Amino acid sequence: GENVEQHPSTLSVQEGDSAVIKCTYSDSASNYFPWYKQELGKGPQLIIDIRSNVGEKKDQRIAVTLNKTAKHFSLHITETQPEDSAVYFCAATGNQFYFGTGTSLTVIP
Amino acid sequence: GAVVSQHPSWVICKSGTSVKIECRSLDFQATTMFWYRQFPKQSLMLMATSNEGSKATYEQGVEKDKFLINHASLTLSTLTVTSAHPEDSSFYICSARALARNTIYFGEGSWLTVV
């Protein structure tokens, strides 16, 4: 089956700096890669996704890049704000969804 | 966008009683829903996959007689924690797969405290 690894597990950045979270996957058949943000005490919310026929996607301060050859994809958050503090999960999917172990992001004001 | 509603948001029950948690997809049909359990500062742990009109598929180590799952319609799945004990206290999250968009949307989660 698929194996999704996510790094780092914790990340602290100063407000205004950028944050990057990376995931690798093992199944070359995976073709959809969503990212979820989970705030304390709430369910994960889909924030951005990318499909295997695209290399990069951007939505305001959030961007995701995909390298199919290397089987890795990354979440980039620019101009971070305190409200970006949360746990972020990546996922890779073909027929099944496989989640990364999460990254706890703290944005220091 | 798609919305998955989960109810109740939090519940406190006495040890030995049963608690039902509902998961509804509000603007799409979900033939497949998923139930997760999450401990503090940990990732989501998949408990079972709920398939409309058929029996749920449970992950290894999850007691199907304790965590009853019913997926009676294309928009509703329920998780019943039977004979709850304090160790069942946790954050339970459901998700639903939107086939047309091939993505998963999560509910807001339900905090269960068994006293």
XYZ file of C-alpha atoms in Angstrom:
224
model
C 0.000 0.000 0.000
C 0.882 3.680 0.016
C 3.289 5.152 2.562
C 3.161 8.896 3.150
C 5.901 10.557 5.172
C 5.616 14.141 6.349
C 8.335 16.450 7.656
C 8.902 18.276 9.876
C 6.646 17.158 12.711
C 6.898 20.585 14.342
C 7.757 23.942 12.820
C 8.049 27.378 14.376
C 8.412 30.514 12.277
C 8.326 34.220 12.926
C 5.287 36.089 11.706
C 5.852 37.208 8.138
C 8.319 34.443 7.328
C 7.562 31.501 5.043
C 6.811 27.954 6.123
C 7.405 24.826 4.075
C 6.103 21.351 4.832
C 7.187 18.379 2.758
C 5.641 14.982 2.084
C 6.859 11.964 0.193
C 4.809 9.082 -1.093
C 5.649 5.635 -2.369
C 2.850 4.605 -4.724
C 3.391 5.928 -8.228
C -0.313 5.356 -8.911
C -1.286 8.120 -6.461
C -2.742 10.988 -8.447
C -4.342 13.399 -6.000
C -2.641 15.257 -3.161
C -4.734 17.362 -0.776
C -3.582 19.358 2.218
C -5.655 19.820 5.351
C -5.419 22.317 8.188
C -6.629 21.266 11.609
C -7.122 23.847 14.312
C -7.288 22.817 17.931
C -10.474 20.945 18.724
C -11.791 21.005 15.177
C -11.901 18.687 12.224
C -9.371 19.014 9.381
C -10.312 21.446 6.653
C -9.197 21.124 3.036
C -7.053 24.150 2.191
C -5.500 23.287 -1.155
C -5.027 20.295 -3.401
C -3.125 19.313 -6.508
C -3.583 16.603 -9.089
C -0.842 14.646 -10.773
C -1.156 16.464 -14.089
C -0.138 19.767 -12.491
C 3.218 20.761 -11.039
C 2.211 23.752 -8.962
C -0.908 25.419 -7.655
C -1.286 28.638 -5.757
C -4.092 30.200 -3.741
C -3.182 33.570 -2.243
C -0.525 32.875 0.414
C -0.672 29.123 0.028
C 0.979 27.092 -2.707
C 1.579 23.424 -3.318
C 4.239 21.903 -5.566
C 4.400 18.357 -6.861
C 7.398 16.431 -8.183
C 6.044 13.195 -9.573
C 9.447 11.851 -10.532
C 10.777 12.207 -7.010
C 7.390 11.381 -5.478
C 7.250 14.355 -3.205
C 5.002 17.353 -2.752
C 5.234 20.407 -0.560
C 3.036 23.034 1.044
C 4.338 26.590 1.052
C 2.828 29.307 3.205
C 4.158 32.817 2.656
C 3.806 35.884 4.880
C 2.711 33.685 7.752
C 0.250 35.032 10.291
C -0.569 33.838 13.827
C -3.850 32.398 12.578
C -1.873 30.030 10.362
C -0.844 28.202 13.553
C -2.396 24.731 13.319
C -1.623 21.139 12.462
C -1.277 20.470 8.752
C -1.786 17.070 7.162
C -0.850 15.981 3.682
C -2.493 13.083 1.915
C -1.890 11.011 -1.177
C -4.565 9.073 -2.927
C -5.336 6.743 -5.728
C -8.198 4.511 -4.661
C -7.453 4.994 -0.966
C -6.534 8.078 1.050
C -3.303 7.909 3.003
C -2.467 10.709 5.424
C 0.836 12.016 6.620
C 1.521 12.175 10.357
C 0.979 15.921 10.571
C 3.050 19.047 11.133
C 2.350 21.332 14.047
C 3.019 24.869 12.799
C 3.445 27.709 15.260
C 3.678 31.271 13.980
C 5.306 33.499 16.551
C 3.963 37.076 16.594
C -17.972 24.222 -1.139
C -18.818 20.806 0.159
C -19.758 20.522 3.793
C -19.809 17.613 6.161
C -21.817 18.079 9.315
C -21.088 16.114 12.448
C -23.312 16.003 15.506
C -23.025 16.322 18.415
C -19.939 18.502 18.745
C -19.398 17.281 22.256
C -21.100 14.803 24.537
C -20.632 13.598 28.083
C -22.060 10.243 29.014
C -21.989 7.846 31.924
C -19.898 4.721 31.804
C -21.885 1.807 30.430
C -24.222 3.850 28.268
C -24.195 4.142 24.479
C -23.602 7.260 22.430
C -24.474 7.918 18.792
C -22.570 10.350 16.574
C -23.976 11.404 13.213
C -22.094 12.388 10.081
C -23.944 14.028 7.210
C -22.785 15.179 3.807
C -24.796 18.305 3.109
C -24.357 19.024 -0.580
C -23.089 15.811 -2.100
C -23.791 12.128 -1.944
C -21.208 10.012 -0.210
C -21.177 6.311 -0.876
C -18.165 6.097 1.387
C -17.626 7.732 4.748
C -14.769 7.271 7.176
C -14.572 7.355 10.940
C -11.417 8.389 12.755
C -10.290 8.697 16.310
C -7.731 11.247 17.325
C -5.747 11.447 20.548
C -4.182 14.724 21.666
C -1.287 15.852 19.490
C -1.527 12.766 17.337
C -2.584 12.080 13.785
C -5.918 10.706 12.679
C -6.397 7.026 13.327
C -8.740 5.396 10.846
C -11.266 3.234 12.658
C -13.520 2.072 9.871
C -14.786 2.713 6.388
C -18.526 3.050 6.100
C -20.120 1.947 2.843
C -23.686 2.866 1.986
C -25.943 -0.148 2.017
C -23.336 -2.602 3.213
C -21.328 -3.501 6.279
C -18.542 -1.268 7.420
C -14.942 -2.308 7.037
C -13.057 -2.056 10.315
C -9.359 -1.492 10.758
C -7.342 -4.034 12.654
C -7.754 -3.697 16.396
C -11.078 -1.855 16.258
C -13.930 -3.749 17.895
C -16.867 -3.780 15.518
C -19.300 -4.776 18.253
C -18.254 -1.803 20.317
C -18.147 0.787 17.541
C -21.298 0.176 15.522
C -21.431 1.904 12.162
C -24.523 2.339 10.057
C -24.566 3.977 6.629
C -28.271 3.891 5.848
C -28.359 6.595 3.176
C -26.063 8.361 0.749
C -25.786 11.344 3.083
C -25.743 9.862 6.567
C -23.463 7.583 8.531
C -23.674 7.011 12.268
C -21.144 5.752 14.794
C -22.507 4.286 18.002
C -20.105 3.735 20.866
C -21.732 0.957 22.866
C -21.212 0.405 26.578
C -18.829 3.328 26.678
C -15.971 3.379 29.163
C -13.627 6.196 30.186
C -10.934 4.891 27.855
C -13.314 5.555 24.952
C -13.098 9.260 25.688
C -11.602 10.865 22.619
C -12.111 13.136 19.629
C -14.021 11.319 16.904
C -13.984 12.680 13.357
C -15.872 11.589 10.285
C -15.141 12.306 6.663
C -17.006 11.755 3.440
C -15.702 11.125 -0.025
C -17.124 13.287 -2.784
C -16.787 11.080 -5.822
C -17.379 13.785 -8.383
C -14.430 15.739 -7.002
C -12.414 12.734 -5.807
C -11.689 14.386 -2.511
C -12.477 13.930 1.138
C -14.152 16.477 3.380
C -14.079 16.238 7.158
C -16.683 16.936 9.784
C -15.943 19.239 12.684
C -15.400 16.354 15.072
C -17.132 15.177 18.217
C -15.605 15.253 21.666
C -16.717 12.288 23.723
C -16.129 12.224 27.464
C -17.162 9.150 29.389
C -17.429 9.644 33.136
